[in-house]
mmCIF file of C-alpha atoms and ligand atoms in Angstrom:
data_model
loop_
_atom_site.group_PDB
_atom_site.id
_atom_site.type_symbol
_atom_site.label_atom_id
_atom_site.label_comp_id
_atom_site.label_asym_id
_atom_site.label_seq_id
_atom_site.Cartn_x
_atom_site.Cartn_y
_atom_site.Cartn_z
ATOM 1 C CA UNK A 1 27.257 11.995 14.898
ATOM 2 C CA UNK A 2 24.026 13.929 13.853
ATOM 3 C CA UNK A 3 20.585 12.655 14.976
ATOM 4 C CA UNK A 4 17.408 12.877 12.891
ATOM 5 C CA UNK A 5 14.178 11.410 14.384
ATOM 6 C CA UNK A 6 11.725 10.718 11.635
ATOM 7 C CA UNK A 7 7.919 10.904 12.265
ATOM 8 C CA UNK A 8 6.110 8.685 10.192
ATOM 9 C CA UNK A 9 7.379 5.745 8.489
ATOM 10 C CA UNK A 10 5.369 5.448 5.439
ATOM 11 C CA UNK A 11 6.199 5.880 1.942
ATOM 12 C CA UNK A 12 8.642 8.740 2.431
ATOM 13 C CA UNK A 13 9.465 8.470 5.987
ATOM 14 C CA UNK A 14 10.724 4.958 5.510
ATOM 15 C CA UNK A 15 12.876 5.795 2.040
ATOM 16 C CA UNK A 16 14.588 8.745 4.196
ATOM 17 C CA UNK A 17 15.156 6.563 6.871
ATOM 18 C CA UNK A 18 17.014 4.367 4.619
ATOM 19 C CA UNK A 19 18.812 7.147 2.871
ATOM 20 C CA UNK A 20 20.142 8.589 5.901
ATOM 21 C CA UNK A 21 21.157 5.415 7.572
ATOM 22 C CA UNK A 22 23.523 4.696 4.114
ATOM 23 C CA UNK A 23 24.589 8.681 5.049
ATOM 24 C CA UNK A 24 26.049 7.361 8.378
ATOM 25 C CA UNK A 25 23.486 9.143 10.406
ATOM 26 C CA UNK A 26 22.053 8.087 13.506
ATOM 27 C CA UNK A 27 18.047 7.987 12.937
ATOM 28 C CA UNK A 28 14.939 7.393 15.322
ATOM 29 C CA UNK A 29 11.758 6.824 13.764
ATOM 30 C CA UNK A 30 8.138 7.256 15.344
ATOM 31 C CA UNK A 31 5.398 5.459 13.372
ATOM 32 C CA UNK A 32 1.909 5.847 14.517
ATOM 33 C CA UNK A 33 0.508 2.931 13.212
ATOM 34 C CA UNK A 34 1.575 -0.130 14.842
ATOM 35 C CA UNK A 35 1.190 -2.650 12.351
ATOM 36 C CA UNK A 36 3.454 -0.279 10.135
ATOM 37 C CA UNK A 37 5.866 -0.079 12.543
ATOM 38 C CA UNK A 38 6.226 -3.822 13.329
ATOM 39 C CA UNK A 39 6.603 -4.279 9.322
ATOM 40 C CA UNK A 40 9.339 -1.975 9.436
ATOM 41 C CA UNK A 41 11.115 -3.387 12.408
ATOM 42 C CA UNK A 42 11.061 -6.908 10.799
ATOM 43 C CA UNK A 43 12.779 -5.495 7.629
ATOM 44 C CA UNK A 44 16.434 -5.918 7.597
ATOM 45 C CA UNK A 45 17.055 -3.000 5.682
ATOM 46 C CA UNK A 46 15.946 -0.875 9.086
ATOM 47 C CA UNK A 47 17.782 -2.996 11.733
ATOM 48 C CA UNK A 48 19.923 0.129 12.533
ATOM 49 C CA UNK A 49 16.888 2.077 13.118
ATOM 50 C CA UNK A 50 15.846 3.168 16.740
ATOM 51 C CA UNK A 51 12.332 2.595 16.927
ATOM 52 C CA UNK A 52 10.234 4.829 19.015
ATOM 53 C CA UNK A 53 7.169 3.973 21.013
ATOM 54 C CA UNK A 54 6.662 7.727 21.975
ATOM 55 C CA UNK A 55 8.364 10.655 20.269
ATOM 56 C CA UNK A 56 9.479 11.769 24.015
ATOM 57 C CA UNK A 57 11.769 8.964 24.048
ATOM 58 C CA UNK A 58 13.851 10.765 21.427
ATOM 59 C CA UNK A 59 17.047 12.708 22.772
ATOM 60 C CA UNK A 60 19.561 15.065 21.938
ATOM 61 C CA UNK A 61 18.040 15.537 17.994
ATOM 62 C CA UNK A 62 19.328 17.584 15.804
ATOM 63 C CA UNK A 63 16.324 17.376 12.939
ATOM 64 C CA UNK A 64 12.483 16.334 13.423
ATOM 65 C CA UNK A 65 11.597 15.278 10.127
ATOM 66 C CA UNK A 66 7.831 15.083 9.951
ATOM 67 C CA UNK A 67 6.623 12.694 7.062
ATOM 68 C CA UNK A 68 3.049 12.048 8.193
ATOM 69 C CA UNK A 69 -0.016 11.893 6.284
ATOM 70 C CA UNK A 70 -0.745 15.162 3.880
ATOM 71 C CA UNK A 71 -3.029 16.777 6.482
ATOM 72 C CA UNK A 72 -2.690 20.279 7.609
ATOM 73 C CA UNK A 73 -4.646 19.516 10.919
ATOM 74 C CA UNK A 74 -2.600 16.435 11.481
ATOM 75 C CA UNK A 75 0.891 18.315 10.899
ATOM 76 C CA UNK A 76 0.036 21.313 13.228
ATOM 77 C CA UNK A 77 -1.268 19.068 16.048
ATOM 78 C CA UNK A 78 1.609 16.964 15.804
ATOM 79 C CA UNK A 79 4.259 20.060 16.107
ATOM 80 C CA UNK A 80 2.387 21.917 18.667
ATOM 81 C CA UNK A 81 2.387 18.433 20.995
ATOM 82 C CA UNK A 82 5.938 17.758 21.018
ATOM 83 C CA UNK A 83 7.220 20.952 21.090
ATOM 84 C CA UNK A 84 7.777 21.370 24.639
ATOM 85 C CA UNK A 85 10.016 18.183 24.586
ATOM 86 C CA UNK A 86 12.600 19.495 22.574
ATOM 87 C CA UNK A 87 14.782 22.637 23.155
ATOM 88 C CA UNK A 88 14.493 25.492 20.502
ATOM 89 C CA UNK A 89 17.933 24.298 19.195
ATOM 90 C CA UNK A 90 16.330 21.521 17.235
ATOM 91 C CA UNK A 91 14.959 22.168 13.991
ATOM 92 C CA UNK A 92 11.727 21.152 12.855
ATOM 93 C CA UNK A 93 11.575 19.956 9.306
ATOM 94 C CA UNK A 94 8.348 19.157 7.613
ATOM 95 C CA UNK A 95 8.219 17.076 4.341
ATOM 96 C CA UNK A 96 4.806 18.375 3.475
ATOM 97 C CA UNK A 97 4.185 18.541 -0.368
ATOM 98 C CA UNK A 98 1.990 21.747 -0.449
ATOM 99 C CA UNK A 99 0.857 23.203 2.824
ATOM 100 C CA UNK A 100 2.621 26.886 3.762
ATOM 101 C CA UNK A 101 5.285 26.394 6.399
ATOM 102 C CA UNK A 102 3.879 29.215 8.124
ATOM 103 C CA UNK A 103 0.191 27.639 8.543
ATOM 104 C CA UNK A 104 1.902 24.190 9.740
ATOM 105 C CA UNK A 105 3.621 26.360 12.259
ATOM 106 C CA UNK A 106 0.570 28.453 13.239
ATOM 107 C CA UNK A 107 0.280 27.324 16.917
ATOM 108 C CA UNK A 108 4.169 26.618 17.549
ATOM 109 C CA UNK A 109 5.579 28.677 20.019
ATOM 110 C CA UNK A 110 8.804 28.782 18.216
ATOM 111 C CA UNK A 111 7.911 29.253 14.892
ATOM 112 C CA UNK A 112 11.538 30.295 13.982
ATOM 113 C CA UNK A 113 12.619 26.665 14.039
ATOM 114 C CA UNK A 114 10.231 25.134 11.605
ATOM 115 C CA UNK A 115 11.204 24.992 7.935
ATOM 116 C CA UNK A 116 10.063 22.717 4.977
ATOM 117 C CA UNK A 117 12.194 20.244 3.727
ATOM 118 C CA UNK A 118 10.519 18.874 0.647
ATOM 119 C CA UNK A 119 12.040 15.533 -0.650
ATOM 120 C CA UNK A 120 11.259 13.577 -3.624
ATOM 121 C CA UNK A 121 10.137 10.446 -4.313
ATOM 122 C CA UNK A 122 11.925 7.886 -4.306
ATOM 123 C CA UNK A 123 13.775 9.947 -1.282
ATOM 124 C CA UNK A 124 16.238 7.398 -0.940
ATOM 125 C CA UNK A 125 17.654 8.432 -4.643
ATOM 126 C CA UNK A 126 16.324 11.784 -5.878
ATOM 127 C CA UNK A 127 18.971 14.184 -4.931
ATOM 128 C CA UNK A 128 16.673 17.138 -4.879
ATOM 129 C CA UNK A 129 15.477 18.601 -1.627
ATOM 130 C CA UNK A 130 13.299 22.118 -1.641
ATOM 131 C CA UNK A 131 14.393 23.886 1.316
ATOM 132 C CA UNK A 132 11.133 26.517 2.347
ATOM 133 C CA UNK A 133 11.231 28.895 4.875
ATOM 134 C CA UNK A 134 8.249 30.760 6.241
ATOM 135 C CA UNK A 135 8.793 34.483 6.844
ATOM 136 C CA UNK A 136 9.619 33.418 10.912
ATOM 137 C CA UNK A 137 12.108 30.850 10.033
ATOM 138 C CA UNK A 138 15.289 31.998 11.494
ATOM 139 C CA UNK A 139 18.445 32.355 9.774
ATOM 140 C CA UNK A 140 20.508 29.647 11.652
ATOM 141 C CA UNK A 141 17.760 26.872 11.098
ATOM 142 C CA UNK A 142 17.866 27.494 7.415
ATOM 143 C CA UNK A 143 21.888 27.299 7.429
ATOM 144 C CA UNK A 144 21.995 24.278 9.527
ATOM 145 C CA UNK A 145 19.047 22.684 7.436
ATOM 146 C CA UNK A 146 21.037 23.647 4.130
ATOM 147 C CA UNK A 147 24.498 22.531 5.333
ATOM 148 C CA UNK A 148 23.049 19.335 6.659
ATOM 149 C CA UNK A 149 21.568 18.468 3.388
ATOM 150 C CA UNK A 150 24.861 19.325 1.435
ATOM 151 C CA UNK A 151 26.595 17.036 3.910
ATOM 152 C CA UNK A 152 24.529 13.914 3.195
ATOM 153 C CA UNK A 153 25.263 14.764 -0.249
ATOM 154 C CA UNK A 154 21.554 15.728 -1.519
ATOM 155 C CA UNK A 155 21.139 18.877 -3.529
ATOM 156 C CA UNK A 156 19.156 21.453 -1.483
ATOM 157 C CA UNK A 157 17.605 24.505 -2.968
ATOM 158 C CA UNK A 158 16.414 27.081 -0.638
ATOM 159 C CA UNK A 159 13.166 29.080 -1.901
ATOM 160 C CA UNK A 160 13.340 33.178 -0.993
ATOM 161 C CA UNK A 161 9.684 32.488 0.226
ATOM 162 C CA UNK A 162 6.873 30.147 0.778
ATOM 163 C CA UNK A 163 4.160 29.350 -2.018
ATOM 164 C CA UNK A 164 2.031 26.430 -1.565
ATOM 165 C CA UNK A 165 3.275 23.584 -3.611
ATOM 166 C CA UNK A 166 6.459 25.194 -3.614
ATOM 167 C CA UNK A 167 8.190 24.854 -7.119
ATOM 168 C CA UNK A 168 8.427 21.374 -8.265
ATOM 169 C CA UNK A 169 4.851 20.396 -7.165
ATOM 170 C CA UNK A 170 3.190 23.551 -8.955
ATOM 171 C CA UNK A 171 5.232 22.533 -12.079
ATOM 172 C CA UNK A 172 3.899 19.085 -11.251
ATOM 173 C CA UNK A 173 0.294 19.821 -10.502
ATOM 174 C CA UNK A 174 0.082 21.820 -13.954
ATOM 175 C CA UNK A 175 1.266 18.950 -15.861
ATOM 176 C CA UNK A 176 -0.537 16.451 -14.340
ATOM 177 C CA UNK A 177 -4.304 18.806 -14.723
ATOM 178 C CA UNK A 178 -3.522 19.074 -18.214
ATOM 179 C CA UNK A 179 -2.739 15.352 -18.568
ATOM 180 C CA UNK A 180 -5.759 14.355 -16.907
ATOM 181 C CA UNK A 181 -8.066 16.463 -18.796
ATOM 182 C CA UNK A 182 -6.359 15.457 -21.943
ATOM 183 C CA UNK A 183 -7.350 11.784 -21.161
ATOM 184 C CA UNK A 184 -10.761 12.864 -19.964
ATOM 185 C CA UNK A 185 -11.357 14.850 -22.799
ATOM 186 C CA UNK A 186 -10.488 11.291 -25.090
ATOM 187 C CA UNK A 187 -7.499 13.006 -26.778
ATOM 188 C CA UNK A 188 -5.173 9.975 -25.821
ATOM 189 C CA UNK A 189 -5.391 6.799 -23.442
ATOM 190 C CA UNK A 190 -3.373 7.141 -20.124
ATOM 191 C CA UNK A 191 -0.984 4.939 -21.587
ATOM 192 C CA UNK A 192 -0.328 7.007 -24.988
ATOM 193 C CA UNK A 193 -0.205 10.279 -22.997
ATOM 194 C CA UNK A 194 2.696 8.837 -20.607
ATOM 195 C CA UNK A 195 4.510 7.613 -23.657
ATOM 196 C CA UNK A 196 4.244 11.234 -25.262
ATOM 197 C CA UNK A 197 5.731 12.680 -21.890
ATOM 198 C CA UNK A 198 8.118 10.073 -21.258
ATOM 199 C CA UNK A 199 9.955 10.229 -24.871
ATOM 200 C CA UNK A 200 9.673 13.967 -25.452
ATOM 201 C CA UNK A 201 9.485 16.224 -22.387
ATOM 202 C CA UNK A 202 10.616 13.385 -19.951
ATOM 203 C CA UNK A 203 14.248 12.535 -21.018
ATOM 204 C CA UNK A 204 14.836 16.110 -22.193
ATOM 205 C CA UNK A 205 13.950 17.670 -18.760
ATOM 206 C CA UNK A 206 16.622 15.397 -17.189
ATOM 207 C CA UNK A 207 19.040 17.318 -19.455
ATOM 208 C CA UNK A 208 17.651 21.004 -19.770
ATOM 209 C CA UNK A 209 15.082 22.758 -17.403
ATOM 210 C CA UNK A 210 12.053 24.073 -19.169
ATOM 211 C CA UNK A 211 13.318 27.747 -19.359
ATOM 212 C CA UNK A 212 16.740 26.694 -20.697
ATOM 213 C CA UNK A 213 14.634 24.949 -23.340
ATOM 214 C CA UNK A 214 12.556 27.918 -24.177
ATOM 215 C CA UNK A 215 15.909 29.477 -24.853
ATOM 216 C CA UNK A 216 17.071 27.129 -27.241
ATOM 217 C CA UNK A 217 13.787 26.821 -29.049
ATOM 218 C CA UNK A 218 13.325 30.522 -29.309
ATOM 219 C CA UNK A 219 10.927 32.898 -27.292
ATOM 220 C CA UNK A 220 9.797 34.423 -30.286
ATOM 221 C CA UNK A 221 8.517 31.117 -31.705
ATOM 222 C CA UNK A 222 7.249 30.307 -28.234
ATOM 223 C CA UNK A 223 5.322 33.510 -28.027
ATOM 224 C CA UNK A 224 3.295 32.272 -30.875
ATOM 225 C CA UNK A 225 2.537 29.280 -29.348
ATOM 226 C CA UNK A 226 1.303 30.431 -26.278
ATOM 227 C CA UNK A 227 -1.142 33.307 -27.786
ATOM 228 C CA UNK A 228 -2.743 30.287 -29.807
ATOM 229 C CA UNK A 229 -2.776 27.445 -27.075
ATOM 230 C CA UNK A 230 -3.088 29.256 -23.631
ATOM 231 C CA UNK A 231 -6.509 29.924 -24.186
ATOM 232 C CA UNK A 232 -7.304 26.055 -24.866
ATOM 233 C CA UNK A 233 -5.329 24.802 -21.818
ATOM 234 C CA UNK A 234 -6.996 23.090 -18.836
ATOM 235 C CA UNK A 235 -7.606 25.869 -16.212
ATOM 236 C CA UNK A 236 -10.078 24.213 -13.682
ATOM 237 C CA UNK A 237 -9.472 25.526 -10.059
ATOM 238 C CA UNK A 238 -11.413 21.721 -8.565
ATOM 239 C CA UNK A 239 -9.970 18.369 -9.193
ATOM 240 C CA UNK A 240 -11.273 17.007 -12.575
ATOM 241 C CA UNK A 241 -13.961 14.777 -13.006
ATOM 242 C CA UNK A 242 -12.025 11.530 -14.170
ATOM 243 C CA UNK A 243 -9.550 12.270 -10.854
ATOM 244 C CA UNK A 244 -13.013 12.248 -8.621
ATOM 245 C CA UNK A 245 -13.989 9.038 -10.041
ATOM 246 C CA UNK A 246 -10.730 6.965 -9.646
ATOM 247 C CA UNK A 247 -11.019 8.236 -5.972
ATOM 248 C CA UNK A 248 -14.498 7.417 -5.581
ATOM 249 C CA UNK A 249 -13.794 3.866 -6.664
ATOM 250 C CA UNK A 250 -11.350 3.386 -4.352
ATOM 251 C CA UNK A 251 -8.623 3.494 -7.257
ATOM 252 C CA UNK A 252 -5.653 5.487 -5.588
ATOM 253 C CA UNK A 253 -3.166 3.885 -7.803
ATOM 254 C CA UNK A 254 -0.480 1.418 -6.795
ATOM 255 C CA UNK A 255 -1.383 1.185 -3.005
ATOM 256 C CA UNK A 256 -5.091 -0.359 -3.809
ATOM 257 C CA UNK A 257 -3.745 -2.039 -7.130
ATOM 258 C CA UNK A 258 -5.664 0.186 -9.453
ATOM 259 C CA UNK A 259 -5.315 3.840 -10.716
ATOM 260 C CA UNK A 260 -4.971 4.913 -14.334
ATOM 261 C CA UNK A 261 -3.528 1.515 -14.525
ATOM 262 C CA UNK A 262 -4.215 -2.095 -13.190
ATOM 263 C CA UNK A 263 -1.128 -3.075 -10.780
ATOM 264 C CA UNK A 264 -2.872 -6.190 -9.413
ATOM 265 C CA UNK A 265 -0.500 -8.292 -11.211
ATOM 266 C CA UNK A 266 2.694 -6.411 -10.891
ATOM 267 C CA UNK A 267 5.567 -7.486 -8.431
ATOM 268 C CA UNK A 268 5.589 -4.062 -7.129
ATOM 269 C CA UNK A 269 8.611 -4.243 -5.133
ATOM 270 C CA UNK A 270 10.810 -5.512 -8.092
ATOM 271 C CA UNK A 271 9.034 -3.048 -10.486
ATOM 272 C CA UNK A 272 10.224 -0.247 -8.215
ATOM 273 C CA UNK A 273 13.635 -1.540 -7.712
ATOM 274 C CA UNK A 274 13.920 -1.694 -11.893
ATOM 275 C CA UNK A 275 12.617 2.020 -12.069
ATOM 276 C CA UNK A 276 15.276 2.751 -8.936
ATOM 277 C CA UNK A 277 18.072 1.362 -11.252
ATOM 278 C CA UNK A 278 16.896 3.366 -14.414
ATOM 279 C CA UNK A 279 16.818 6.657 -12.328
ATOM 280 C CA UNK A 280 20.230 5.989 -10.773
ATOM 281 C CA UNK A 281 21.617 5.831 -14.592
ATOM 282 C CA UNK A 282 19.956 8.674 -15.309
ATOM 283 C CA UNK A 283 21.225 10.789 -12.533
ATOM 284 C CA UNK A 284 24.924 9.407 -13.082
ATOM 285 C CA UNK A 285 24.738 10.600 -16.635
ATOM 286 C CA UNK A 286 23.343 13.647 -15.750
ATOM 287 C CA UNK A 287 25.709 14.070 -13.114
ATOM 288 C CA UNK A 288 28.842 13.596 -15.296
ATOM 289 C CA UNK A 289 27.542 15.682 -17.726
ATOM 290 C CA UNK A 290 27.387 18.613 -15.437
ATOM 291 C CA UNK A 291 30.892 17.817 -14.103
ATOM 292 C CA UNK A 292 32.054 18.037 -17.789
ATOM 293 C CA UNK A 293 30.162 21.252 -18.112
ATOM 294 C CA UNK A 294 31.708 22.930 -15.001
ATOM 295 C CA UNK A 295 35.310 22.056 -16.079
HETATM 296 N N1 NAD B 1 4.291 10.331 -1.590
HETATM 297 C C1 NAD B 1 5.081 10.880 -2.286
HETATM 298 O O1 NAD B 1 5.621 10.908 -3.519
HETATM 299 C C2 NAD B 1 5.781 12.295 -1.442
HETATM 300 C C3 NAD B 1 6.646 13.287 -2.068
HETATM 301 C C4 NAD B 1 6.926 14.321 -1.290
HETATM 302 C C5 NAD B 1 6.547 14.560 -0.396
HETATM 303 N N2 NAD B 1 5.474 13.865 0.350
HETATM 304 C C6 NAD B 1 4.894 14.122 1.628
HETATM 305 O O2 NAD B 1 5.650 13.218 2.425
HETATM 306 C C7 NAD B 1 4.324 13.264 3.827
HETATM 307 C C8 NAD B 1 4.026 11.687 3.702
HETATM 308 O O3 NAD B 1 3.717 10.887 2.452
HETATM 309 P P1 NAD B 1 3.909 9.481 2.083
HETATM 310 O O4 NAD B 1 3.520 9.342 0.994
HETATM 311 O O5 NAD B 1 4.953 8.861 2.873
HETATM 312 O O6 NAD B 1 2.446 9.041 2.953
HETATM 313 P P2 NAD B 1 1.925 7.637 3.754
HETATM 314 O O7 NAD B 1 0.646 7.688 3.878
HETATM 315 O O8 NAD B 1 2.624 6.449 2.864
HETATM 316 O O9 NAD B 1 2.829 7.596 5.144
HETATM 317 C C9 NAD B 1 2.321 8.661 5.958
HETATM 318 C C10 NAD B 1 2.793 7.400 7.254
HETATM 319 O O10 NAD B 1 2.512 8.242 8.719
HETATM 320 C C11 NAD B 1 1.865 7.786 9.608
HETATM 321 N N3 NAD B 1 1.337 8.809 10.537
HETATM 322 C C12 NAD B 1 0.100 9.358 10.195
HETATM 323 N N4 NAD B 1 0.097 10.155 11.325
HETATM 324 C C13 NAD B 1 0.950 9.913 12.190
HETATM 325 C C14 NAD B 1 1.059 10.730 13.596
HETATM 326 N N5 NAD B 1 0.706 11.878 13.950
HETATM 327 N N6 NAD B 1 2.253 10.152 14.185
HETATM 328 C C15 NAD B 1 3.244 9.275 13.793
HETATM 329 N N7 NAD B 1 2.924 8.556 12.188
HETATM 330 C C16 NAD B 1 1.511 8.965 11.725
HETATM 331 C C17 NAD B 1 1.091 6.848 8.917
HETATM 332 O O11 NAD B 1 0.530 5.657 9.717
HETATM 333 C C18 NAD B 1 1.717 6.323 7.614
HETATM 334 O O12 NAD B 1 2.285 5.399 8.026
HETATM 335 C C19 NAD B 1 3.236 14.181 3.313
HETATM 336 O O13 NAD B 1 3.396 15.283 3.883
HETATM 337 C C20 NAD B 1 3.448 14.066 1.719
HETATM 338 O O14 NAD B 1 2.370 15.157 1.084
HETATM 339 C C21 NAD B 1 5.098 12.421 -0.225
#
C-alpha cells in the first residue's frame, strides 16, 4: 500500500486526506495548529488517518504532500527542516498555487525530489492536477508522481517547465482581475458578474477549452475583437483597490462570513455539499462525452 504524509490539514489538506483514504492509500497527517488537528481527529471522515504530533514520527512514506499556508518562507523552511528525516527516495510534493518550485526547493539539499502537485479545490472531487517540475527535478520523481496520481484516478498534466501560478491559476488570475475591475468600475454587481460568467463561459468551459472555442468561433473574428478590446482590459500589476478594501475590512470570503457576498446566514457545509453534487454531475457528463468521442 502506498503511503502519503500530508502536512497542513486546512481546506486543501483535509480534502486531500479524504480523497486518498477513499482511494485506499495510507494517509498520515501533520497539522501544526492544535485546535484544527483536534477538530479533524474528532471527525468521523478522518478516522483512518494517522495523526502525527511531529512529522518525524512518519516512517516509510512514498510522498510528502505539503499543503500549508501559501507563504514562500514557511514552505522553504518546512522542507529544509524535514529533509534529513526522509531518504532521498521520498518525493516532496508541494501544493503551492503560485510559487516557483525551484524557489521552494532553494535550501533543500536534494532538490531533485521536490515537485509541484497543484491540486484544485474541491480537492476530493476535481480531477486535474498540474504536475510541475523545476529544472532540478529528477525524471524518476516525475514518473513516480505521474503514475501515482493516475493510479488514484486523478488527471495529472505535466508542465514542460515551471512558471509562477502555473497554467490554471494564471488563467484564473487574469479572469478574476478583470472580474474585479468590472465590478470596481461599476459595470455590473458581483452577483451579475458571476451570473454572466457562469451561464456563458462557465458552462462552455466544461465542454470546450478556450483555444478550441476560438477555433470554433473563428480566429479572424477574434482578431477584430482583440484589436478593439485588448487596449481596454485591466492590466494592473498591483492588487485592485476593491480587493484591498475587502482584505482591510477582514472580508476574506466564506471563512470570515463576508467577502463579495454575505455568508453569515448560510449553512456552509450544506451549501458546499450541494456544490459538490453539481460538480460531480458535470464531471460525469463531461467524462461520458469524452468517452463517446474516444470511441
Ligand atoms: N484554497 C484553495 O482553493 C487552494 C487550491 C489549490 C491549492 N491551494 C494551496 O494549498 C495550500 C493550502 O491552502 P489551504 O487553502 O488549504 O490553506 P488553509 O489556510 O486552509 O490551510 C493551511 C493549514 O496549514 C496549517 N499549517 C500552516 N503552517 C504549518 C506548518 N508549518 N506545519 C503544519 N501545518 C501548518 C494551518 O494551521 C492550516 O490548517 C496553499 O499553498 C494554497 O495556495 C489552495
